[in-house]
Short mmCIF file of C-alpha atoms in Angstrom, two decimals:
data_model
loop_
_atom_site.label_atom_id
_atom_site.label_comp_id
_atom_site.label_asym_id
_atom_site.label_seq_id
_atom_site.Cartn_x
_atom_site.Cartn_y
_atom_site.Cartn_z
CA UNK A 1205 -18.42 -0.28 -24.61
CA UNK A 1206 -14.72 -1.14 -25.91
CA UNK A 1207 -13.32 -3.83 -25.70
CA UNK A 1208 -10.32 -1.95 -24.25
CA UNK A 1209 -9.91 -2.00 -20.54
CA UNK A 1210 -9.55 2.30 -20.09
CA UNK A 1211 -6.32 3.14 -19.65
CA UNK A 1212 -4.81 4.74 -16.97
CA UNK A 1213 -1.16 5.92 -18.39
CA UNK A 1214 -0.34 3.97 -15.45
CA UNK A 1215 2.26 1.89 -17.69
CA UNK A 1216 5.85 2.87 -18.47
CA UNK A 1217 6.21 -0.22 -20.75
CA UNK A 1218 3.80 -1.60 -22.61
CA UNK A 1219 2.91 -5.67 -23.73
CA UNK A 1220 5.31 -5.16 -26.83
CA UNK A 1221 7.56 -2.18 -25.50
CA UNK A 1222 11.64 -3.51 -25.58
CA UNK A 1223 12.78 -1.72 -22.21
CA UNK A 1224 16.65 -1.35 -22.50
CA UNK A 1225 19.22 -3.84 -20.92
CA UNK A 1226 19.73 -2.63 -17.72
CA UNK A 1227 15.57 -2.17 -16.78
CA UNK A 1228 15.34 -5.90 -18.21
CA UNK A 1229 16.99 -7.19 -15.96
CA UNK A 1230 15.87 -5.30 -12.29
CA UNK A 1231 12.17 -6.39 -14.08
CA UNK A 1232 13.04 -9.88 -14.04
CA UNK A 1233 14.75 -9.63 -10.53
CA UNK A 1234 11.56 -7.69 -9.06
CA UNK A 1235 9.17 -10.41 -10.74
CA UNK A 1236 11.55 -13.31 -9.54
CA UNK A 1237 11.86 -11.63 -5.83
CA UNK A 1238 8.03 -11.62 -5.61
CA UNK A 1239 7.72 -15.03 -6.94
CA UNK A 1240 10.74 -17.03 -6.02
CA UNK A 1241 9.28 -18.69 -2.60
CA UNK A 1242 5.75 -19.46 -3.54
CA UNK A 1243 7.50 -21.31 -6.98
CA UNK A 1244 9.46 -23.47 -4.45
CA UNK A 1245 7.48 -23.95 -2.03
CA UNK A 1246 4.90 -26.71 -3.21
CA UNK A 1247 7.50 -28.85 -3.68
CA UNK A 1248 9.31 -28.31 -0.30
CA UNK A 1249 5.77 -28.41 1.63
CA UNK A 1250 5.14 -31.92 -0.46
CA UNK A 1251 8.43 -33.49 -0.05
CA UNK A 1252 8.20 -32.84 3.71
CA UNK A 1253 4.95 -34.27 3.79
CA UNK A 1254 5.68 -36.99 2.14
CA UNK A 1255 8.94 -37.52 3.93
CA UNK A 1256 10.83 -37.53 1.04
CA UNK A 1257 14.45 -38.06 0.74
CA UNK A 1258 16.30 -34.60 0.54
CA UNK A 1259 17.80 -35.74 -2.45
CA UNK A 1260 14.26 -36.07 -4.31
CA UNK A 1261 12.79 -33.28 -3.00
CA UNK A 1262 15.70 -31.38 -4.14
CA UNK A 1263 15.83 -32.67 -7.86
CA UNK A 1264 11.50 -31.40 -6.95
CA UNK A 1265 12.92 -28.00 -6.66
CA UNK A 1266 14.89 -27.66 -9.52
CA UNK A 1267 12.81 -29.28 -11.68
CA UNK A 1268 9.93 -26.66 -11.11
CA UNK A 1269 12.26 -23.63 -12.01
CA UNK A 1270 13.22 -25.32 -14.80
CA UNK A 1271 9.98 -26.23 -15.91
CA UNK A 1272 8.57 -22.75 -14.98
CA UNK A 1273 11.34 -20.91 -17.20
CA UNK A 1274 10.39 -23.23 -20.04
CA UNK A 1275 6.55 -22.49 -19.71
CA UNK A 1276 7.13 -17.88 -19.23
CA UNK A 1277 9.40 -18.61 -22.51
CA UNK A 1278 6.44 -20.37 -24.39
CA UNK A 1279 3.58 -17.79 -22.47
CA UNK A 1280 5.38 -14.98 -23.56
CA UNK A 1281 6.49 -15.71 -27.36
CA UNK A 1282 3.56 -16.92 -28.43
CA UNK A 1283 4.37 -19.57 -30.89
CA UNK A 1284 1.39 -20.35 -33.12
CA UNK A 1285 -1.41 -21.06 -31.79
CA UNK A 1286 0.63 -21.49 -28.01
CA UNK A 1287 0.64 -18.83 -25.74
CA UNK A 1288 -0.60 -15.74 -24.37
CA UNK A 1289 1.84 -13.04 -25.76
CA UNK A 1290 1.91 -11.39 -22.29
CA UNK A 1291 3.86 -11.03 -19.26
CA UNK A 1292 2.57 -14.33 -17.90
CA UNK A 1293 4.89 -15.98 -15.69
CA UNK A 1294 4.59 -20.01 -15.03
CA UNK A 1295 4.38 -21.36 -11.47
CA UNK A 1296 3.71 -24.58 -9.60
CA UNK A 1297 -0.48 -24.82 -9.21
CA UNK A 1298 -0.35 -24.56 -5.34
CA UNK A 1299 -4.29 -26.23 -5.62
CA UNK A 1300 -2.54 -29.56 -6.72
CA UNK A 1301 -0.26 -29.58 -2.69
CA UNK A 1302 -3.14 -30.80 -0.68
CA UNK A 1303 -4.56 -33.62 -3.40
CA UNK A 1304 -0.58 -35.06 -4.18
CA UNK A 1305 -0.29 -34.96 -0.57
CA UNK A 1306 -3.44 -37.43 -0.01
CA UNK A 1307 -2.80 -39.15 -3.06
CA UNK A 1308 0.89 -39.82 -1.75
CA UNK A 1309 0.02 -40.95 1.73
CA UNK A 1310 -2.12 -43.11 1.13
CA UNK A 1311 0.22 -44.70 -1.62
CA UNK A 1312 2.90 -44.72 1.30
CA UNK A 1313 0.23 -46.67 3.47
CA UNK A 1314 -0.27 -48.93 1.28
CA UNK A 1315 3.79 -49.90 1.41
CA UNK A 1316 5.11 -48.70 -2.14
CA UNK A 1317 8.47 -47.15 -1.82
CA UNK A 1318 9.52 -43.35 -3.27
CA UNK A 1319 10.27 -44.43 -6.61
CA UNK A 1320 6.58 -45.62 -6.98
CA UNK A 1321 5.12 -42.96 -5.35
CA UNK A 1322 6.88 -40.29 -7.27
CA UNK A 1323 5.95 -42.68 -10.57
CA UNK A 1324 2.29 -42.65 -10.04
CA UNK A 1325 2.03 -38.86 -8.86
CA UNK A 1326 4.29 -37.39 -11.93
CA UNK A 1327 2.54 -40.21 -14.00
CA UNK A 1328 -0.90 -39.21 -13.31
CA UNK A 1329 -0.18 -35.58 -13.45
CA UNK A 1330 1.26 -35.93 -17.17
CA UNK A 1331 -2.08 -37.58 -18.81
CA UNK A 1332 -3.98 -35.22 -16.31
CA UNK A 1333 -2.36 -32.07 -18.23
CA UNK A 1334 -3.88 -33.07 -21.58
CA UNK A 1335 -7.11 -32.31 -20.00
CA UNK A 1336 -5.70 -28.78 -19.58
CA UNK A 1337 -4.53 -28.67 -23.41
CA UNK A 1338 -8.13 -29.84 -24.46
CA UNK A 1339 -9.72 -27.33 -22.67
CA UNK A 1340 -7.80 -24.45 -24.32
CA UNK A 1341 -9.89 -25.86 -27.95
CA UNK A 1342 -13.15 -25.04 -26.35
CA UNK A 1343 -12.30 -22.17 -25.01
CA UNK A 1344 -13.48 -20.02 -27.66
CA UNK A 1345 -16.76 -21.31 -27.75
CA UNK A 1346 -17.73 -20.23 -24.46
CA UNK A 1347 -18.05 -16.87 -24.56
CA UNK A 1348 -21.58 -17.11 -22.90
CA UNK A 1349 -20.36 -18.74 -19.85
CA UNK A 1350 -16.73 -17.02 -19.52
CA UNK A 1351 -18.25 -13.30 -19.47
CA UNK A 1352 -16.07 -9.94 -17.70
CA UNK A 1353 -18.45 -10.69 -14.75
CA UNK A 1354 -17.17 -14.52 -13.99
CA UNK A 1355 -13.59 -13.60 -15.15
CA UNK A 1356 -13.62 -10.67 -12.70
CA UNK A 1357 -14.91 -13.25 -9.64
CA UNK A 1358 -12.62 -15.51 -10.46
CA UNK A 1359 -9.60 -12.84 -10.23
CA UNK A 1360 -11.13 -11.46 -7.36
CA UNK A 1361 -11.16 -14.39 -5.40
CA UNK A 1362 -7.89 -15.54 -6.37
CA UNK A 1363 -6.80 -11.60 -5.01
CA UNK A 1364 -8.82 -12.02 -1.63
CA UNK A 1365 -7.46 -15.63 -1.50
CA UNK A 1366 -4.00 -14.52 -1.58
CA UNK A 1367 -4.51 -12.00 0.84
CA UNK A 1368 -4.52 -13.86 3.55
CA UNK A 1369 -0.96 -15.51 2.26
CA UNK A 1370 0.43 -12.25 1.90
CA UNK A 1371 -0.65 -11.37 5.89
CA UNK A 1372 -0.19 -14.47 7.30
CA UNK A 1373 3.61 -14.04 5.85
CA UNK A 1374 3.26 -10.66 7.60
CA UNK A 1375 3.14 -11.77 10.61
CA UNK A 1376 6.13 -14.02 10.42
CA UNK A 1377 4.48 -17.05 8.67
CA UNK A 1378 3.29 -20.42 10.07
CA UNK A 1379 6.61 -21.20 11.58
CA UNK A 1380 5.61 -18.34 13.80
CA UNK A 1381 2.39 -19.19 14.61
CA UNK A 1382 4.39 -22.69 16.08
CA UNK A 1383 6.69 -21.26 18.17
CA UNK A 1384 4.57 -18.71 19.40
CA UNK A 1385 6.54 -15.47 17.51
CA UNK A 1386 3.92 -14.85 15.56
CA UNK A 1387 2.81 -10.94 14.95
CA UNK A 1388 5.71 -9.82 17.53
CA UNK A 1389 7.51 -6.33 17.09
CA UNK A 1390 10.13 -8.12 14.98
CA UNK A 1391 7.42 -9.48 12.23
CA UNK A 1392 5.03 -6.27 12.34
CA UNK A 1393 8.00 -3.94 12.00
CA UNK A 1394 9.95 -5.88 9.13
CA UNK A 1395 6.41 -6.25 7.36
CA UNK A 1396 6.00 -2.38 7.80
CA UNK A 1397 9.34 -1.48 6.67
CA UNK A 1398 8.74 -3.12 3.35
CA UNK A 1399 5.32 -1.98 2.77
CA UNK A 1400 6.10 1.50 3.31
CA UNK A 1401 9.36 1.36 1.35
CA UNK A 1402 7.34 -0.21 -1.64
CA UNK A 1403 4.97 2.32 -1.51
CA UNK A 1404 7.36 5.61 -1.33
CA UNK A 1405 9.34 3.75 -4.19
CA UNK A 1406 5.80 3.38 -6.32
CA UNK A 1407 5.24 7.29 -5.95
CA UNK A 1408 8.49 7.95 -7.56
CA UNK A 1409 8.39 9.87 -11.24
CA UNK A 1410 11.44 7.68 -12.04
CA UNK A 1411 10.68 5.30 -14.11
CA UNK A 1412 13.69 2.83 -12.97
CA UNK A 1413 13.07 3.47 -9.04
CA UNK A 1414 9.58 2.80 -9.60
CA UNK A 1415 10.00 -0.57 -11.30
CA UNK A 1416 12.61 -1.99 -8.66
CA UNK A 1417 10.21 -0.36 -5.63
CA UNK A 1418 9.81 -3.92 -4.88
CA UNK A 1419 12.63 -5.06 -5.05
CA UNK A 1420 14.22 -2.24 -2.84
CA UNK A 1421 11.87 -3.10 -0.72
CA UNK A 1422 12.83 -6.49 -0.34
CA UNK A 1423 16.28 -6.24 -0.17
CA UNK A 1424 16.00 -3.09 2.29
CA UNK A 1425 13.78 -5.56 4.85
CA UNK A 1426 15.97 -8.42 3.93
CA UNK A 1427 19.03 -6.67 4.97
CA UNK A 1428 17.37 -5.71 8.56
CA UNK A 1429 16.73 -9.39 9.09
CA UNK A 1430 20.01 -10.25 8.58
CA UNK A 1431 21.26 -7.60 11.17
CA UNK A 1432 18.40 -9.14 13.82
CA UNK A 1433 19.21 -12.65 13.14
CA UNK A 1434 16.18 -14.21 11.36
CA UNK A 1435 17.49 -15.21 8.09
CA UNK A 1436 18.34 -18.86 8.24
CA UNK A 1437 21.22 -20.29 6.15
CA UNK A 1438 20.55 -23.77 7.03
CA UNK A 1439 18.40 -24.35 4.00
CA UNK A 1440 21.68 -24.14 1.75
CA UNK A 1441 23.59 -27.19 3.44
CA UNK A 1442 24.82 -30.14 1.07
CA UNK A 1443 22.84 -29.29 -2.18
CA UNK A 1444 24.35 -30.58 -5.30
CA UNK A 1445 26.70 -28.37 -7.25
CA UNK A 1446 24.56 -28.92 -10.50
CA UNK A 1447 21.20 -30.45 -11.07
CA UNK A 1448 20.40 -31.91 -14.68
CA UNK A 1449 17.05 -32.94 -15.66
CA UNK A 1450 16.14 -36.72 -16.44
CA UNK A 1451 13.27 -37.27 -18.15
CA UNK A 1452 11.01 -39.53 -16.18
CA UNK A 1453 13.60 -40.15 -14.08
CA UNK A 1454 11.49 -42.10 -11.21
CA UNK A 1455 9.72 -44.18 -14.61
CA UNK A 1456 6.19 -44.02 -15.36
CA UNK A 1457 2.81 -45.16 -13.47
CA UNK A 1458 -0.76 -44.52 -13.93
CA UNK A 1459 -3.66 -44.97 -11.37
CA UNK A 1460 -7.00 -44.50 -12.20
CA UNK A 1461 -8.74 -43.81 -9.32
CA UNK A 1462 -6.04 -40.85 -8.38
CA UNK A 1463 -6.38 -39.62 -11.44
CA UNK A 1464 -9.93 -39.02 -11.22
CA UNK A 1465 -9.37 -37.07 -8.15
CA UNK A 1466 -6.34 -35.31 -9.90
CA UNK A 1467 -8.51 -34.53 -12.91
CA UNK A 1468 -10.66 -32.48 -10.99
CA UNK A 1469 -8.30 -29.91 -9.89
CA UNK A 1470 -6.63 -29.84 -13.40
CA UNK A 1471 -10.60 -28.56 -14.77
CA UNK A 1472 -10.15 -26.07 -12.02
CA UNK A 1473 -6.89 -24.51 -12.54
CA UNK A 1474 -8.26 -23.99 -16.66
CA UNK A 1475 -11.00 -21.63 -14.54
CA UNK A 1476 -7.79 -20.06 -12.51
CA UNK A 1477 -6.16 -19.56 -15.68
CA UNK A 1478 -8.75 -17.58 -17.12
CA UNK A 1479 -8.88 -15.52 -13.95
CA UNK A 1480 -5.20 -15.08 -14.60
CA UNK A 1481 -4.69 -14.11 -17.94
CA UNK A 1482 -7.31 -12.30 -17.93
CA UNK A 1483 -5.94 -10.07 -14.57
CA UNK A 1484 -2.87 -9.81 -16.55
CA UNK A 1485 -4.51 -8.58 -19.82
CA UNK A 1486 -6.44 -5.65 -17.79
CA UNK A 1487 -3.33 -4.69 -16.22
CA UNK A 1488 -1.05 -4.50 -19.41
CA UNK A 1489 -4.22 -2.60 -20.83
CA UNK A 1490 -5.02 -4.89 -23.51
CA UNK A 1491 -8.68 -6.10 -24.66
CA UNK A 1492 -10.78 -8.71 -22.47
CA UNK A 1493 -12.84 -8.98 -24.85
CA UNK A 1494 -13.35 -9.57 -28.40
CA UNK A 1495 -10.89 -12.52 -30.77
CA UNK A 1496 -7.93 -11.23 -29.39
CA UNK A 1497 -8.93 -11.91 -25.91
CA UNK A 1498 -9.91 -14.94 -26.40
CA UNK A 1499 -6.80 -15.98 -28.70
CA UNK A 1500 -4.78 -15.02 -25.68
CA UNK A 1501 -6.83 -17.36 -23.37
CA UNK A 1502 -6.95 -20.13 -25.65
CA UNK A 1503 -3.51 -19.64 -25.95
CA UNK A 1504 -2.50 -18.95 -22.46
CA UNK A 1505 -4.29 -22.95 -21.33
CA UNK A 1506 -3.11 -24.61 -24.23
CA UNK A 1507 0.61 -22.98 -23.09
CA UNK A 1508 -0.46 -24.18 -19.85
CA UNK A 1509 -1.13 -27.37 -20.45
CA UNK A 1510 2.04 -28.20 -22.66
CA UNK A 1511 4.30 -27.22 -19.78
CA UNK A 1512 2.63 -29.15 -17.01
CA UNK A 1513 3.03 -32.32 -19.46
CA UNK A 1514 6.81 -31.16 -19.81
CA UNK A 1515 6.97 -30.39 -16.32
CA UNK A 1516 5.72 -34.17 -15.05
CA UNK A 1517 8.20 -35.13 -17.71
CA UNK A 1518 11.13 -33.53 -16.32
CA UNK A 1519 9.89 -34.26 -12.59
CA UNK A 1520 7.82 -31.37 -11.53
CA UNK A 1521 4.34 -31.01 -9.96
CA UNK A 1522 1.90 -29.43 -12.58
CA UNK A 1523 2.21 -25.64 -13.59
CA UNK A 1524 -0.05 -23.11 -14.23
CA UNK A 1525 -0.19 -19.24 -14.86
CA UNK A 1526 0.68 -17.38 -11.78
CA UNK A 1527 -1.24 -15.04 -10.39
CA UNK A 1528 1.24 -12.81 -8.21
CA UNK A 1529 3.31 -11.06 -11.24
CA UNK A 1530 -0.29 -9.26 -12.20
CA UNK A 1531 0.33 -7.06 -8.78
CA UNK A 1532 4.53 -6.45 -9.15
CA UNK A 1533 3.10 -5.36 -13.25
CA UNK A 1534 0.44 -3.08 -11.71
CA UNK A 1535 3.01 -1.88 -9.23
CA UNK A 1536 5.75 -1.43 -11.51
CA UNK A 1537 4.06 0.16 -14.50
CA UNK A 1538 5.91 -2.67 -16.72
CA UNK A 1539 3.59 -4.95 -19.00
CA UNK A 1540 6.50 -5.71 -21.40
CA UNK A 1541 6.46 -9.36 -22.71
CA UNK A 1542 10.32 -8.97 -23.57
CA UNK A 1543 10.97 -9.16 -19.82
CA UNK A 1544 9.66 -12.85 -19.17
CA UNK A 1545 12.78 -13.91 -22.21
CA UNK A 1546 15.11 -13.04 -19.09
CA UNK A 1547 12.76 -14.45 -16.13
CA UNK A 1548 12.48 -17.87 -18.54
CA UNK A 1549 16.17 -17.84 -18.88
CA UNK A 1550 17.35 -17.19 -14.86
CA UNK A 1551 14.27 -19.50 -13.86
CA UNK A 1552 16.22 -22.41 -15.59
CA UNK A 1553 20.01 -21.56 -14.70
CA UNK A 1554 18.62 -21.39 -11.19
CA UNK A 1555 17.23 -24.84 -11.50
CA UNK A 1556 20.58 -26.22 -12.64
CA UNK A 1557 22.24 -24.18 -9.83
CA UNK A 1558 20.45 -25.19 -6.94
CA UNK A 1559 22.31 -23.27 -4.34
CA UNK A 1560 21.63 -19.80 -6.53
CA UNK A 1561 18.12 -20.79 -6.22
CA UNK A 1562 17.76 -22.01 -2.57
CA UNK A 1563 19.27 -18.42 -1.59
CA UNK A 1564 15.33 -17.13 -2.39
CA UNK A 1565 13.98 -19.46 0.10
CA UNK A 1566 15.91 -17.62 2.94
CA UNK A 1567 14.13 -14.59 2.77
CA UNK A 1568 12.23 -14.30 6.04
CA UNK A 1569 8.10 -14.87 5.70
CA UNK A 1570 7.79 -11.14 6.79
CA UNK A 1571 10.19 -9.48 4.17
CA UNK A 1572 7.81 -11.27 1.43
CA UNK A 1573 4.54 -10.09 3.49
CA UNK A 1574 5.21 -6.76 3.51
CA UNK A 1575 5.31 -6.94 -0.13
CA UNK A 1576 2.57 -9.28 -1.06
CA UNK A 1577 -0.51 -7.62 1.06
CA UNK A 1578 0.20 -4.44 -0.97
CA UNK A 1579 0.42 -6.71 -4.46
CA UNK A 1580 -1.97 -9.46 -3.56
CA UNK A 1581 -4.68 -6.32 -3.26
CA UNK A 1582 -3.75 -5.04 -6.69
CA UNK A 1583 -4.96 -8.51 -7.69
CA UNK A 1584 -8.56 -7.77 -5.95
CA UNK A 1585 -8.37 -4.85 -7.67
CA UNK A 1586 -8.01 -5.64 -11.29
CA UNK A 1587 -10.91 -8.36 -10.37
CA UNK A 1588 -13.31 -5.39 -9.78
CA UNK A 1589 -11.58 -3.62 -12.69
CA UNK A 1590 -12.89 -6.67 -14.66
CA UNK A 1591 -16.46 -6.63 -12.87
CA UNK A 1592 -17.36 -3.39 -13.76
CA UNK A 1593 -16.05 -3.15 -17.33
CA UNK A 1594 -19.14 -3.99 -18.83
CA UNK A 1595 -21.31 -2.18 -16.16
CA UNK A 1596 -22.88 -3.56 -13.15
CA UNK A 1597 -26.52 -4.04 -13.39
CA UNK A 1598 -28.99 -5.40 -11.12
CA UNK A 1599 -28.49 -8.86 -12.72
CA UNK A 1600 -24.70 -8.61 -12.54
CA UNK A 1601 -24.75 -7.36 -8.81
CA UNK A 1602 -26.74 -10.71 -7.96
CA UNK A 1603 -24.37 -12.92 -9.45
CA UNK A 1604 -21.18 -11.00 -7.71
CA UNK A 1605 -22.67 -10.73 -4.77
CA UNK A 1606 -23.58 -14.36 -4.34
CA UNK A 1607 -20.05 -15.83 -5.94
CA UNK A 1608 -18.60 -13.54 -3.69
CA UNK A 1609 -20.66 -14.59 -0.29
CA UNK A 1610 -20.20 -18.61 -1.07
CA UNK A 1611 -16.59 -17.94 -2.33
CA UNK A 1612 -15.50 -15.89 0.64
CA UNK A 1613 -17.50 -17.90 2.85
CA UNK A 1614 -15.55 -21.14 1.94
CA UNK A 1615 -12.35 -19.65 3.10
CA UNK A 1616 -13.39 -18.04 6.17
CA UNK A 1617 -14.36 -21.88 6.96
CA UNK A 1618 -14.15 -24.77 3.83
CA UNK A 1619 -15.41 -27.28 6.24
CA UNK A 1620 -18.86 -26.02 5.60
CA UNK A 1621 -19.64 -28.25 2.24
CA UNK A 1622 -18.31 -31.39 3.82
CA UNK A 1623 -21.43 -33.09 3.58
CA UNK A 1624 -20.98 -32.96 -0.27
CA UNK A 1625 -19.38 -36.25 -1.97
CA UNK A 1626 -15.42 -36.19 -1.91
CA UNK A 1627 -15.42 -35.48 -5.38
CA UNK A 1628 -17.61 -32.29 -5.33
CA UNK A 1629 -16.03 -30.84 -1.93
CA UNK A 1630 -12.49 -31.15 -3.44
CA UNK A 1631 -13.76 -28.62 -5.96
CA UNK A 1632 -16.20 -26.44 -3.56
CA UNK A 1633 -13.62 -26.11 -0.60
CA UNK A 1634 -11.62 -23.77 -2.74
CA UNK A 1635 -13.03 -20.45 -2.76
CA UNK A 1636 -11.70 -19.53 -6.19
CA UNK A 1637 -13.66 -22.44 -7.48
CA UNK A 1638 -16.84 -22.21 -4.94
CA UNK A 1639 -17.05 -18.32 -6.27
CA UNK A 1640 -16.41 -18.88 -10.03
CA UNK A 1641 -18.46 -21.87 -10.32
CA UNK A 1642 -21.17 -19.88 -8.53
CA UNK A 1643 -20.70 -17.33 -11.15
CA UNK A 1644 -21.15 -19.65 -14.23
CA UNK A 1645 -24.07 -21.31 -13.17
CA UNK A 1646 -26.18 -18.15 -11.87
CA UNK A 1647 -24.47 -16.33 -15.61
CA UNK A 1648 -26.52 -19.57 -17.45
CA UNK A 1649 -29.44 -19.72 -15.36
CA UNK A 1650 -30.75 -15.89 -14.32
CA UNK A 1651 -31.80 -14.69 -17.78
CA UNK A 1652 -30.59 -11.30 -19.55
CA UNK A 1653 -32.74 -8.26 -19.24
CA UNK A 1654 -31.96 -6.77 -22.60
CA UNK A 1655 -34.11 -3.54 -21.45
CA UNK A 1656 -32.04 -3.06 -18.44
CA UNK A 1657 -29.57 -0.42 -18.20
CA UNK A 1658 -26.14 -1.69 -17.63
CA UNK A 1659 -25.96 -0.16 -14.58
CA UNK A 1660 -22.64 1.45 -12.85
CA UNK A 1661 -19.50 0.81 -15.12
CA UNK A 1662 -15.60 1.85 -14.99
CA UNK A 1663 -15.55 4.77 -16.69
CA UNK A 1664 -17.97 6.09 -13.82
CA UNK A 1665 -15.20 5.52 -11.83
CA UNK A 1666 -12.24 7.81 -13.28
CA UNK A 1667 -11.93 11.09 -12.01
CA UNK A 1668 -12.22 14.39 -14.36
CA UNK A 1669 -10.33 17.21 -13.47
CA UNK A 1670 -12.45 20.22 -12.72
CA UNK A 1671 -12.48 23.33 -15.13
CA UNK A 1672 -10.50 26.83 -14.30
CA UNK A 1673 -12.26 29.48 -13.06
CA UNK A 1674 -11.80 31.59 -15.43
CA UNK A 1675 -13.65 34.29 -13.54
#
């Protein structure tokens, strides 16, 4: 079998194509369109938690594009020893919102004010990213544990878990589910609009129309929002004209005991990363397996653990490699690694230009729905891609089928390991971690069956044209 995922001629440009100016740029837009809100959003949905002053959870904001266009510029260059040399875009690690949360209430409990808080979290979450930066050493001798089979669950699970983002968005989002709007004509038929307008655009021969389908899209269902009335402005009132970054600006605390909890989910987005770069290697068509592959991951964590200790520098919660570009590359047809120079570079003047960025976060929750179903299941996609590279034997089809009953089972309902100590049920409640732990321990423990066939594999799966009949 090669270590080459088999290609598809599905991609216009590839991982070291330079597309011309003009295509640049509407790549970067589509990428930054599909990414924008869910880059922002941790730190709006901590800050409000945390009833932060609108002044900190501002500077929150800005910091994260900032840090985020620092981290694609050092994913995609690949300096050394750093980075993945692909179209990997840096995010805020949505698994870290529910743990800074805790971690910052109970702080406020106990009576410390902001400047502590914010100290402690952004203190604990810059030793907590060396953690990440070790990991990416050891990487390479793992090969037995991080197979195609537990790299594939772990992308499929992070596909099926954003799934139900990209509906629930659909449907208008949880501010609709509050005031009772949710799933109405409105949402359903914005949600449709976009999905079907993404789709036409996707069929298109043209290269250009094809890589801005998404984009279209979103500015087509953006546009009918407008003319109904649900895009709210409100979110742009009395931002700063400029935002500069100040290094440890709220000074520097550490706390054991939250960093033990914070540890945790740092080991777990190293397995989302893997899941991750991995997603986005099959889907530029480049190996996932072999030195180079596992260059690129080593690469790709050690990338992602620099920026998160920049990013808690600056004043943003920890990064990792985002997930959601893998579907706008697999809908787009573009791979190229040239494009993430200009996502890096808007990412930051949007962070020093607050009121550019904010602009994003206006796009109603169904406008970004439509979209993300259709990209979130490219994501589920390139999972099974992964799964079956190798072939799926009877051994295999065990350990997918029972990461993928515990994983899926933990989101349908994560309450059900709550009997577990607090520091094992922070890591089983998430399904991407309940599935791709589930995979590494059943890959270790059910042994190989060298005289087993391997069973159903991708190349099954293409379809050969049928022969003229030449009668």
């Amino acid at each position: 079998m090669s270590d080459m995922p088999s290609s598809n001629n599905d991609l216009i440009y590839r991982v070291e194509d330079k597309p011309p100016f003009d295509q640049c740029i509407v790549g970067a837009i589509t990428h930054l369109l599909a990414i924008f809100v869910p880059m922002v959003a941790p730190a709006l949905i901590v800050g409000t938690a945390l009833g932060l002053p609108p002044d900190v959870t501002a500077y929150l904001v800005s910091m994260a594009m900032i840090a985020s266009g620092i981290g694609t510029w050092l994913q995609v260059n690949r300096y050394g020893r750093v980075g993945s040399g692909l179209l990997s875009i840096q995010s805020v690690n949505f698994s870290f919102v529910t743990v800074m949360i805790a971690l910052g209430s109970t702080m406020k409990a106990d009576g410390m004010h902001v400047e502590a808080i914010m100290s402690t979290l952004l203190g604990i979450s810059f030793v907590g990213a060396f953690l990440v930066v070790g990991s990416s050493f050891i990487l390479p001798y793992l090969k037995r544990v991080i197979t195609p089979t537990v790299s594939g669950i772990v992308v499929l699970m992070i596909g099926l878990s954003l799934i139900k983002v990209g509906i629930i968005d659909f449907g208008g989002g949880y501010s609709a589910k509050s005031s009772g709007t949710f799933g109405n004509y409105e949402n359903i038929g914005i949600g449709l609009l976009v999905l079907l307008v993404v789709i036409g655009f996707n069929c298109c021969q043209n290269a250009l129309l094809r890589m801005g389908g998404i984009a279209i899209g979103l500015i087509v269902g953006y546009v009918v929002a407008l003319c109904l009335g649900m895009v709210d402005f409100s979110v742009m009132q009395n931002l700063p004209v400029m935002t500069v970054p100040v290094p440890f600006k709220y000074g520097f605390s550490f706390d054991l005991h939250a960093f033990l909890v914070a540890g945790i989910i740092y080991l777990l987005s190293v397995l989302e990363a893997v899941g991750s770069i991995t997603a986005t290697a099959i889907v530029s068509e480049q190996p996932i397996k072999g030195d180079e592959y596992t260059a690129r991951l080593s690469g790709g964590v050690l990338a992602d653990g620099l920026v998160s200790v920049i990013a808690a520098m600056l004043g943003s919660l920890p990064l990792t490699t985002f997930s959601q570009n893998n579907g706008v590359i697999q809908m787009t047809g573009v791979a190229s690694r040239h494009i993430g120079k200009y996502i890096a570079v808007i990412l930051v003047v949007l962070g020093l230009f607050p009121v550019i960025g904010r602009f994003f976060t206006t796009i109603p929750a169904p406008v970004l729905g439509g979209a993300m179903t259709l990209m979130f299941s490219m994501i589920a996609i390139a999972g099974i891609r992964i799964i079956i590279s190798d072939g799926l034997n009877r051994r295999e089809t065990i350990i997918v089928a029972t990461s993928l009953g515990l994983g899926l089972g933990v989101s349908y309902d994560p309450e059900v390991f709550r009997i577990l100590p607090e520091s094992i049920y922070v890591l089983v409640e998430n399904p991407i971690c309940a599935g791709g732990l589930t995979a590494i321990f059943l890959n270790l423990l059910i042994p190989q069956n060298k005289s087993e066939k391997p069973g159903v594999s991708e190349a099954e799966f293409e379809v050969v044209p049928a022969e003229k009949n030449t009668d």
